[in-house]
PDB file of C-alpha atoms in Angstrom:
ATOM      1  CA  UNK A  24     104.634 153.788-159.348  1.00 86.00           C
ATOM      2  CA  UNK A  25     102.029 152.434-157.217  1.00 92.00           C
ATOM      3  CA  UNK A  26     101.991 152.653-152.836  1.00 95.00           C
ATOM      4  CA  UNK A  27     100.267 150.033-151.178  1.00 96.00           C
ATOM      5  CA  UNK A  28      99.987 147.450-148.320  1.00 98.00           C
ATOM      6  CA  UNK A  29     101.692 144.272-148.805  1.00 98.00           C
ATOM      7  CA  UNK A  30     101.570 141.088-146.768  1.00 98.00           C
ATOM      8  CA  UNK A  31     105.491 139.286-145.263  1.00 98.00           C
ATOM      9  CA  UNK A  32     105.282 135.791-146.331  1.00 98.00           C
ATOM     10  CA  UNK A  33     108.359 135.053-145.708  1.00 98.00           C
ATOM     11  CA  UNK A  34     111.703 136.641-144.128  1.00 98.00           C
ATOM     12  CA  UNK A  35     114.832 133.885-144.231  1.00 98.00           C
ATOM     13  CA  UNK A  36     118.419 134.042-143.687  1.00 98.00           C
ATOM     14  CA  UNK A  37     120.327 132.911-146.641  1.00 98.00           C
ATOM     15  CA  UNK A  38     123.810 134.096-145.224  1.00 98.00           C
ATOM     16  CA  UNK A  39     124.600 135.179-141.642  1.00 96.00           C
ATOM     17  CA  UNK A  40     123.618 138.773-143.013  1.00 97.00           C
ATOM     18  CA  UNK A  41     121.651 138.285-146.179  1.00 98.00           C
ATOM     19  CA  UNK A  42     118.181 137.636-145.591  1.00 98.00           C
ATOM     20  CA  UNK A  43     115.200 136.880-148.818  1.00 98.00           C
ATOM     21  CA  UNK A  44     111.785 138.022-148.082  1.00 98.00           C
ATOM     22  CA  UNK A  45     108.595 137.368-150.104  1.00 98.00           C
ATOM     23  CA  UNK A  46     105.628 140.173-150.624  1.00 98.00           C
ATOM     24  CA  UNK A  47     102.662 139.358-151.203  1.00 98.00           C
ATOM     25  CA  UNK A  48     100.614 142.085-153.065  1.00 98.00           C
ATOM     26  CA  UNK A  49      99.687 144.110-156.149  1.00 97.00           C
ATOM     27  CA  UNK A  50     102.891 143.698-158.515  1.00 98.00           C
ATOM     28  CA  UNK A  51     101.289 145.442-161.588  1.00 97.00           C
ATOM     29  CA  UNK A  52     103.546 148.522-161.426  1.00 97.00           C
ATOM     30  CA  UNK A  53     106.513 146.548-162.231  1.00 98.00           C
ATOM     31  CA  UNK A  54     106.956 146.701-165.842  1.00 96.00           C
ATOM     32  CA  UNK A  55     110.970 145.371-166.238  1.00 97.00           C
ATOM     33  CA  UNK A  56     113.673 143.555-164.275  1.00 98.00           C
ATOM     34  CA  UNK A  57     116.146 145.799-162.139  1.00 96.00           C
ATOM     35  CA  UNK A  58     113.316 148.128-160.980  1.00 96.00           C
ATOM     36  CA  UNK A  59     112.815 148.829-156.991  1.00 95.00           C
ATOM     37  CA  UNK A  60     110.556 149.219-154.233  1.00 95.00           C
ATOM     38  CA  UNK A  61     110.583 151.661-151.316  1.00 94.00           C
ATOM     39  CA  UNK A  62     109.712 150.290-147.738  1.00 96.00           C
ATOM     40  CA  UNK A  63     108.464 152.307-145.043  1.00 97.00           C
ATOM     41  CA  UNK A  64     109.478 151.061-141.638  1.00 96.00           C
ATOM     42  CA  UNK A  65     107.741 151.949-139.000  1.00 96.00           C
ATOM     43  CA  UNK A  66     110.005 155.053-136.602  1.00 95.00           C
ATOM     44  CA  UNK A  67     112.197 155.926-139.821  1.00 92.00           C
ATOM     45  CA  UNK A  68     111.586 158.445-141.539  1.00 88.00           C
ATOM     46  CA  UNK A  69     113.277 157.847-144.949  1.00 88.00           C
ATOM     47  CA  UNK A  70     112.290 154.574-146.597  1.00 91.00           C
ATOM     48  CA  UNK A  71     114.787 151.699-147.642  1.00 92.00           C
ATOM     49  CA  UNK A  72     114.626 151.238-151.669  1.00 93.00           C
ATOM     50  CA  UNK A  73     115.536 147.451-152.706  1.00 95.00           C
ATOM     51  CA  UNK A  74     116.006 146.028-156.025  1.00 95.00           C
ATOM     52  CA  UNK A  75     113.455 143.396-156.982  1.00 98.00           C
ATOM     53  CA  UNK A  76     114.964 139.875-157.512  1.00 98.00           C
ATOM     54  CA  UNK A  77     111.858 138.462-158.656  1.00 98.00           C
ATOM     55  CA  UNK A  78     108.163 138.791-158.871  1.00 98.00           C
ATOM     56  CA  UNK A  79     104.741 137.575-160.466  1.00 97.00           C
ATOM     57  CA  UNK A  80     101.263 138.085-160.700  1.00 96.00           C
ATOM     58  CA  UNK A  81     100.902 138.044-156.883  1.00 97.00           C
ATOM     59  CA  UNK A  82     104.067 138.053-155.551  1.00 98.00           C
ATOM     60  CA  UNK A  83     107.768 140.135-154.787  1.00 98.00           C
ATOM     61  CA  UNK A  84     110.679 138.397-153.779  1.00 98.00           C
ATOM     62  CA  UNK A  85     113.914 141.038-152.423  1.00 98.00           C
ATOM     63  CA  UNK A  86     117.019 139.888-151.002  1.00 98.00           C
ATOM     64  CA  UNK A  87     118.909 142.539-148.865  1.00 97.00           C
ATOM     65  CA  UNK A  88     121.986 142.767-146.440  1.00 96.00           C
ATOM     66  CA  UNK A  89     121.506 143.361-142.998  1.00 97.00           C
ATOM     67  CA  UNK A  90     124.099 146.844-142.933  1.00 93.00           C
ATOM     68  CA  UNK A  91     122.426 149.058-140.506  1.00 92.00           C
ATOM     69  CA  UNK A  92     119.244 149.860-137.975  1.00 95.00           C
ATOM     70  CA  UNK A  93     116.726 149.807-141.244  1.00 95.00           C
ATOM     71  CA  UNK A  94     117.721 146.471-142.377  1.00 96.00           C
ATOM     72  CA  UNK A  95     117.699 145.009-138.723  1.00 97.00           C
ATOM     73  CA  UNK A  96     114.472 146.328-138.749  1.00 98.00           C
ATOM     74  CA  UNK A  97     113.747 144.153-141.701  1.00 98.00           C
ATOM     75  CA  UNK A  98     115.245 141.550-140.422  1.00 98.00           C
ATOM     76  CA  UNK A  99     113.043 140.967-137.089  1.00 98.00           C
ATOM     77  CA  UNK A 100     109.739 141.528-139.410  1.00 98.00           C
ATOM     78  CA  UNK A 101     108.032 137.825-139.271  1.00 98.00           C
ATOM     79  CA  UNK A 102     104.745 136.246-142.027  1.00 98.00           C
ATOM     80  CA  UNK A 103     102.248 138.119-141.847  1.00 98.00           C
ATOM     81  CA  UNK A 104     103.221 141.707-140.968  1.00 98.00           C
ATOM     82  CA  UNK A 105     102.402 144.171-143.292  1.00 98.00           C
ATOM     83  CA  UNK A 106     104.391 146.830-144.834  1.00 98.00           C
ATOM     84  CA  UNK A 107     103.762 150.283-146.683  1.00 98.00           C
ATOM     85  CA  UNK A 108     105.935 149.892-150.001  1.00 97.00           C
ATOM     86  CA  UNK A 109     106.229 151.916-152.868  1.00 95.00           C
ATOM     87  CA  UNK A 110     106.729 149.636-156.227  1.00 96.00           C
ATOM     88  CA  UNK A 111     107.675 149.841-159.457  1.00 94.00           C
ATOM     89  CA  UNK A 112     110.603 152.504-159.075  1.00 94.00           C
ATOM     90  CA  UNK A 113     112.960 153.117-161.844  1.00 92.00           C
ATOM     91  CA  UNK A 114     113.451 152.595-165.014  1.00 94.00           C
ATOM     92  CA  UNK A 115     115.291 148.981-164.759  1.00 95.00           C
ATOM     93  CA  UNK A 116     117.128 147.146-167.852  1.00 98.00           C
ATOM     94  CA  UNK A 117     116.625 147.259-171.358  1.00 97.00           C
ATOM     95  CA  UNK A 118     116.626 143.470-172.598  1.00 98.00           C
ATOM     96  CA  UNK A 119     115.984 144.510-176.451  1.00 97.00           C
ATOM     97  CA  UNK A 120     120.143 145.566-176.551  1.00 97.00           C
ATOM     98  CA  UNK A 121     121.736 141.685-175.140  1.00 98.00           C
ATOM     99  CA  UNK A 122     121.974 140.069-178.283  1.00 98.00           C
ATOM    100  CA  UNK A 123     122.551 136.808-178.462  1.00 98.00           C
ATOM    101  CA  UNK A 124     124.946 135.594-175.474  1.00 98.00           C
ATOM    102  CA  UNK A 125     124.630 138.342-172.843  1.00 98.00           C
ATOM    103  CA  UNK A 126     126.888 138.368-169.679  1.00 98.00           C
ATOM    104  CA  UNK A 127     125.505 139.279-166.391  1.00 98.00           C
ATOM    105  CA  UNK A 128     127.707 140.593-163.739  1.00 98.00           C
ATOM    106  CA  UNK A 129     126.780 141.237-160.021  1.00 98.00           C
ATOM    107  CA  UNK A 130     128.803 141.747-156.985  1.00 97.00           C
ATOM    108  CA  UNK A 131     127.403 141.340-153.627  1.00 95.00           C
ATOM    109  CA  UNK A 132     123.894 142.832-152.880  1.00 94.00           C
ATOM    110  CA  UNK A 133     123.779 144.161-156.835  1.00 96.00           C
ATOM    111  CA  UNK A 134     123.473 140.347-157.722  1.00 98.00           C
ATOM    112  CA  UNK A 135     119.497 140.105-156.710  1.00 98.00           C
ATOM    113  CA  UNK A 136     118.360 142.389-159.637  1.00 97.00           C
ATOM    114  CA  UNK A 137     119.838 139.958-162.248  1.00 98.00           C
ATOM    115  CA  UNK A 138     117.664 137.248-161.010  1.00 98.00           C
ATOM    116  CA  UNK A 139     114.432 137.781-162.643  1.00 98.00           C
ATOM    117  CA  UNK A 140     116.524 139.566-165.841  1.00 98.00           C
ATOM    118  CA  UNK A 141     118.314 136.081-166.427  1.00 98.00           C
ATOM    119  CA  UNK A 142     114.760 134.855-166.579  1.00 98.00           C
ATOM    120  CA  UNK A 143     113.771 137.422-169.079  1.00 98.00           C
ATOM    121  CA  UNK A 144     116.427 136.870-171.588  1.00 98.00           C
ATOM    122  CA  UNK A 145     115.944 133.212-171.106  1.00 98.00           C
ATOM    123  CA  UNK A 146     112.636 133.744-172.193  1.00 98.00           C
ATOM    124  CA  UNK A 147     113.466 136.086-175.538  1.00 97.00           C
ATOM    125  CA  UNK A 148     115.432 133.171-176.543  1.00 98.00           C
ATOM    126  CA  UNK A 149     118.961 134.529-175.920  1.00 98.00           C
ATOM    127  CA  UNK A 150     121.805 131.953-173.680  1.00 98.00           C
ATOM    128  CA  UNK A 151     123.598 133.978-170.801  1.00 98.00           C
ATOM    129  CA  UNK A 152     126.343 133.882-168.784  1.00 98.00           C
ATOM    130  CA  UNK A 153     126.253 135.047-165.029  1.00 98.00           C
ATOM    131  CA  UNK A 154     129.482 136.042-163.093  1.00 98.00           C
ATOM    132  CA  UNK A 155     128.825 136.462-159.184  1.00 98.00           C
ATOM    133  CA  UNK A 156     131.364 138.050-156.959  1.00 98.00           C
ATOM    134  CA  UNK A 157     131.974 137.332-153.781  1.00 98.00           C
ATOM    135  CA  UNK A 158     134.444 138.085-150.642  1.00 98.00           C
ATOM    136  CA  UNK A 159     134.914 134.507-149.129  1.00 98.00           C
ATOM    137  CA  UNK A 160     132.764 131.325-150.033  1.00 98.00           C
ATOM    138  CA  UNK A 161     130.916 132.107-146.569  1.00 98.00           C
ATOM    139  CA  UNK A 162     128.815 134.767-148.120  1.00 98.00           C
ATOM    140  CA  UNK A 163     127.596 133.001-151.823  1.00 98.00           C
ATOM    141  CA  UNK A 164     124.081 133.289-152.169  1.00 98.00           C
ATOM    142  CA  UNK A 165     121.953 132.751-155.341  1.00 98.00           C
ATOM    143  CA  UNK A 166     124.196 130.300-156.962  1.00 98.00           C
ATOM    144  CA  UNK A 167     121.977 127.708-156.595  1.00 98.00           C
ATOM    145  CA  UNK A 168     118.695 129.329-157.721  1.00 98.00           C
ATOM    146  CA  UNK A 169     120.783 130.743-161.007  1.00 98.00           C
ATOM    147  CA  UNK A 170     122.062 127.122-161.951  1.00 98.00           C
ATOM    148  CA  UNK A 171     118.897 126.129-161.420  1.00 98.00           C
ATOM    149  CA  UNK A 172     117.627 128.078-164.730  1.00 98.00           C
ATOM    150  CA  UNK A 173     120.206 126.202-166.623  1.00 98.00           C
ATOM    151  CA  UNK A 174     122.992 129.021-167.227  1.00 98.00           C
ATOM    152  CA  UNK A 175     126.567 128.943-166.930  1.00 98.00           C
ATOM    153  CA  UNK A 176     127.361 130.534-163.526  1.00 98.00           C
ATOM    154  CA  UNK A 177     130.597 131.398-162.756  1.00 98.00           C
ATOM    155  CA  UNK A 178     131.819 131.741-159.093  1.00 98.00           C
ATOM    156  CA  UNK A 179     134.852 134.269-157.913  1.00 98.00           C
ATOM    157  CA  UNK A 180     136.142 135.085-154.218  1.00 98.00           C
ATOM    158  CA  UNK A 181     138.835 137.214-153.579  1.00 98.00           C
ATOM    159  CA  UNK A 182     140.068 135.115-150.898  1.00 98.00           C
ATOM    160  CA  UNK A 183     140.219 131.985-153.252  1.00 98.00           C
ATOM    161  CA  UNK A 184     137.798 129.671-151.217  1.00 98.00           C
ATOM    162  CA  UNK A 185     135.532 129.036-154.059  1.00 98.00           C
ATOM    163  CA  UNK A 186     135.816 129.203-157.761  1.00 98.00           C
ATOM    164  CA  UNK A 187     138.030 131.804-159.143  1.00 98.00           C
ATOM    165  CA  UNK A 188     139.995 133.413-157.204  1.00 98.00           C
ATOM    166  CA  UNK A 189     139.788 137.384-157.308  1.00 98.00           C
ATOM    167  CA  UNK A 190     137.360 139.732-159.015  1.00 98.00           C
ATOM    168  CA  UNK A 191     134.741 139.577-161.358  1.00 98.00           C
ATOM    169  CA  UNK A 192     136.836 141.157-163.802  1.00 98.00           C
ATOM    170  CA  UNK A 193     138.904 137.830-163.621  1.00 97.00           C
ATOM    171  CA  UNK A 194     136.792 135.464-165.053  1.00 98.00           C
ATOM    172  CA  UNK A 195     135.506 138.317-167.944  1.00 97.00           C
ATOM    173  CA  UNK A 196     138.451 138.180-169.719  1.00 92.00           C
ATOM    174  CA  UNK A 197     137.799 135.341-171.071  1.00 89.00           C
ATOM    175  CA  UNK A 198     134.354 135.226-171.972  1.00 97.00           C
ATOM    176  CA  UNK A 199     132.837 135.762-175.301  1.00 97.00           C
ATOM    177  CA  UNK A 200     129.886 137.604-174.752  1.00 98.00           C
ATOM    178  CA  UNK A 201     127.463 139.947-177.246  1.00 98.00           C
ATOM    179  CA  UNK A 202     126.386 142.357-174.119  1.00 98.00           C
ATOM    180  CA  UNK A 203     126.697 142.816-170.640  1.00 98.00           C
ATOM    181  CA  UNK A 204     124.300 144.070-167.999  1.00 98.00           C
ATOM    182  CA  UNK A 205     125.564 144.333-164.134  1.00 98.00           C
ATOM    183  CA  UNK A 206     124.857 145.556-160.570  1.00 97.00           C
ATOM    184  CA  UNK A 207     127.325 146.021-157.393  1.00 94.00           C
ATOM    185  CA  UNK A 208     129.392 148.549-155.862  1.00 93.00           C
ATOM    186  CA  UNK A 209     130.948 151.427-157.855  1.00 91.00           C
ATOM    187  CA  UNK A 210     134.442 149.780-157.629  1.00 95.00           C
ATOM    188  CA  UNK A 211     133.824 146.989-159.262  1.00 97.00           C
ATOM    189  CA  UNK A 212     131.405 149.520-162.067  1.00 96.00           C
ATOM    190  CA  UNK A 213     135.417 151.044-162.340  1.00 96.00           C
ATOM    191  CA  UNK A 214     137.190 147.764-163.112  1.00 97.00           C
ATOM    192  CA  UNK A 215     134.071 146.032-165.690  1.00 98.00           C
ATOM    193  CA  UNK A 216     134.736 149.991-167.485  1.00 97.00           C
ATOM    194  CA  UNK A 217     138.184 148.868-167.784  1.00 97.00           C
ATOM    195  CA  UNK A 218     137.846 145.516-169.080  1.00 97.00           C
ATOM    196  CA  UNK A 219     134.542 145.456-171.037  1.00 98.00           C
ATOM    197  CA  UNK A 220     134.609 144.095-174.155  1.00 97.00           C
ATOM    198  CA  UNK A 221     130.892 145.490-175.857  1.00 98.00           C
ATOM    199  CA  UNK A 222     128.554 147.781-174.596  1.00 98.00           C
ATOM    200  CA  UNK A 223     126.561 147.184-171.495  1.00 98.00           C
ATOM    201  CA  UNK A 224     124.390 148.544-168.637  1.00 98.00           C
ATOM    202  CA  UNK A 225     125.113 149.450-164.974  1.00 96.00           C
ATOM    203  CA  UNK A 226     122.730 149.475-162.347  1.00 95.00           C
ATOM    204  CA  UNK A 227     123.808 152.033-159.601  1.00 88.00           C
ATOM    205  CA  UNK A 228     123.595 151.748-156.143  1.00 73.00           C
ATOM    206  CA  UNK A 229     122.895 155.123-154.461  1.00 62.00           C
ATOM    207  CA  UNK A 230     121.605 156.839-151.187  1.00 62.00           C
ATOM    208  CA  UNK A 231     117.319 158.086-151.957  1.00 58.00           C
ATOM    209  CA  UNK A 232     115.497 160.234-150.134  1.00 63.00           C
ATOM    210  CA  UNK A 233     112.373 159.887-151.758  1.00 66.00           C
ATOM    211  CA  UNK A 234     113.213 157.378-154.509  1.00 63.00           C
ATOM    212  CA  UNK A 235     110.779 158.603-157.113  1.00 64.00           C
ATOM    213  CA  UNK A 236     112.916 162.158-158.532  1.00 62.00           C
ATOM    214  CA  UNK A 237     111.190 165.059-156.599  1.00 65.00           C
ATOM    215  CA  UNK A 238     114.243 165.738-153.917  1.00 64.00           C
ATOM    216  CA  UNK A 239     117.361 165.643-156.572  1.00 58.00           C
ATOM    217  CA  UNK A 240     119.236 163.767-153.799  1.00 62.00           C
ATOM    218  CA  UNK A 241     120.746 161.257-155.925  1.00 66.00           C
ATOM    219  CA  UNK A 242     121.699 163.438-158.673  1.00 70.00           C
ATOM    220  CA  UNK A 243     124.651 161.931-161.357  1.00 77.00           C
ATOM    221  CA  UNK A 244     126.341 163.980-164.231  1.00 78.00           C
ATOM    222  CA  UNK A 245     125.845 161.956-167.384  1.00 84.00           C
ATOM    223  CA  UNK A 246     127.349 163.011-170.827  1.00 86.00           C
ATOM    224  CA  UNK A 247     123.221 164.157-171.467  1.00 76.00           C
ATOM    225  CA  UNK A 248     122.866 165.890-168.233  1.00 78.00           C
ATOM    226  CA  UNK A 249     121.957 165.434-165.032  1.00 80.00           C
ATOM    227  CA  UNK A 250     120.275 162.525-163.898  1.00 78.00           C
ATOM    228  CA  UNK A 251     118.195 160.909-161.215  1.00 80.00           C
ATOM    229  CA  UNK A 252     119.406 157.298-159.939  1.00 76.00           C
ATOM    230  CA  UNK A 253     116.065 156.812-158.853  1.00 74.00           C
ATOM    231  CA  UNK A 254     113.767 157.852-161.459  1.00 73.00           C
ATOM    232  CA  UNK A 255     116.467 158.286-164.946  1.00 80.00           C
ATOM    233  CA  UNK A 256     118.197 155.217-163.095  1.00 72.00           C
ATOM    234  CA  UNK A 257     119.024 153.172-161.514  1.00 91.00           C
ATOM    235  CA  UNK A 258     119.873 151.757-164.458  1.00 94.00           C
ATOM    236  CA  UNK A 259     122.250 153.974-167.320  1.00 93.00           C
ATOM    237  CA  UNK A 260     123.712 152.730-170.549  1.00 95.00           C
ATOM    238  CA  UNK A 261     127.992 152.786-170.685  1.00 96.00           C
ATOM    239  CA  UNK A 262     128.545 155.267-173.521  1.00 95.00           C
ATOM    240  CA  UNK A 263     126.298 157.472-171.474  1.00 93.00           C
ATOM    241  CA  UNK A 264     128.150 157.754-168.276  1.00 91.00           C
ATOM    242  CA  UNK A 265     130.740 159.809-166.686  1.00 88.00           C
ATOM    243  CA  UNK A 266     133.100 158.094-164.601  1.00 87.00           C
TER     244      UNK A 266
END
């Protein structure tokens, strides 16, 4: 974990409430994809951990949802402002278990996170596939930037307005897939449980208080004892959870 002063070099709306916004800093703490940062905002008092869709040498790219007074906060920040963040939280994903064809699954906000691990597994030779869930067509974001890398992305809304119609768990069932690896809310975790094929990791989404394991705050029972989202997470292996 390291805390330091990075430099807004960008702050963009990609949906009317999902905005991308480029760091520039120190990114050496980050040592795998699905880690987080913690951003102090100036009057709050807690700060706001986001998942990391992508970084380099010099650079930290998060996308978030605008969802309360925090993220408007965000939101209204323009290039050049600075920002206290604390980077290279939690544990993130384990590439070494995704075989040959992994599947990625995100829902909504979790789908950032399996940005830069696409990339990754890319890299170590292995072909994904990436299901990204959606409400409505009016709030896809990403697609692009994941086709762009050359992998089979598959589309579902609930509403039917683009690509499959229903849940992520809809256009699984199909799949043949060595591994899967996947972010979003805990009802969706519930129904991937249910239909999951192989083994696989879930990245949870939880309320921090510190977001580094000293205030127990976001505490989970696992089948090896209690755990820490932030610091044991946010990232847990299936066979180890308790649902």
């Amino acid at each position: 974990m390291k805390q330091d002063i990075y430099t807004i070099t960008k702050n963009v709306k990609l949906t009317d409430d999902v905005m991308l916004m480029t760091l520039e800093g120190d990114t050496s703490a980050i040592t795998a994809s699905g880690q987080f940062i913690n951003i102090k905002l100036e009057g709050k008092y807690l700060r706001r951990p986001i998942s990391i869709c992508d970084y380099n040498d010099k650079e930290i790219i998060i996308v978030y949802k605008i969802v309360g007074v925090g993220t408007e906060q965000m939101a209204d920040l323009s290039a050049g402002d600075k920002l206290d963040v604390l980077v290279g939280l939690g544990n993130g994903y384990n590439t070494e278990k995704s075989g040959e064809k992994p599947l990625l699954i995100g829902g909504g906000v979790g789908i950032p996170p399996l940005y830069n691990l696409c990339k990754k597994l890319i890299a170590k030779g292995t072909t994904p596939t990436v299901i990204l869930g959606f409400n409505t067509a009016k709030e896809i974001f990403l697609k692009d930037e994941f086709e762009a890398l050359g992998v089979k992305t598959i589309i579902t809304t609930v509403d039917g307005s683009y690509g499959i119609k229903g849940f992520v768990t809809d256009a699984m069932k199909e799949l043949d897939y060595t591994y899967f690896y996947t972010c979003g809310p805990m009802p969706m975790f519930k129904a991937i449980e249910a239909t999951a094929k192989t083994s696989g990791q879930y990245s949870f989404e939880e309320r921090m208080g510190c977001g580094f394991g000293a205030c127990m705050g976001c505490s989970c029972k696992t089948k090896y004892g209690n755990k820490r989202i932030c610091k044991d997470g946010p990232v847990l292996e299936r066979e180890e959870i308790i649902w």
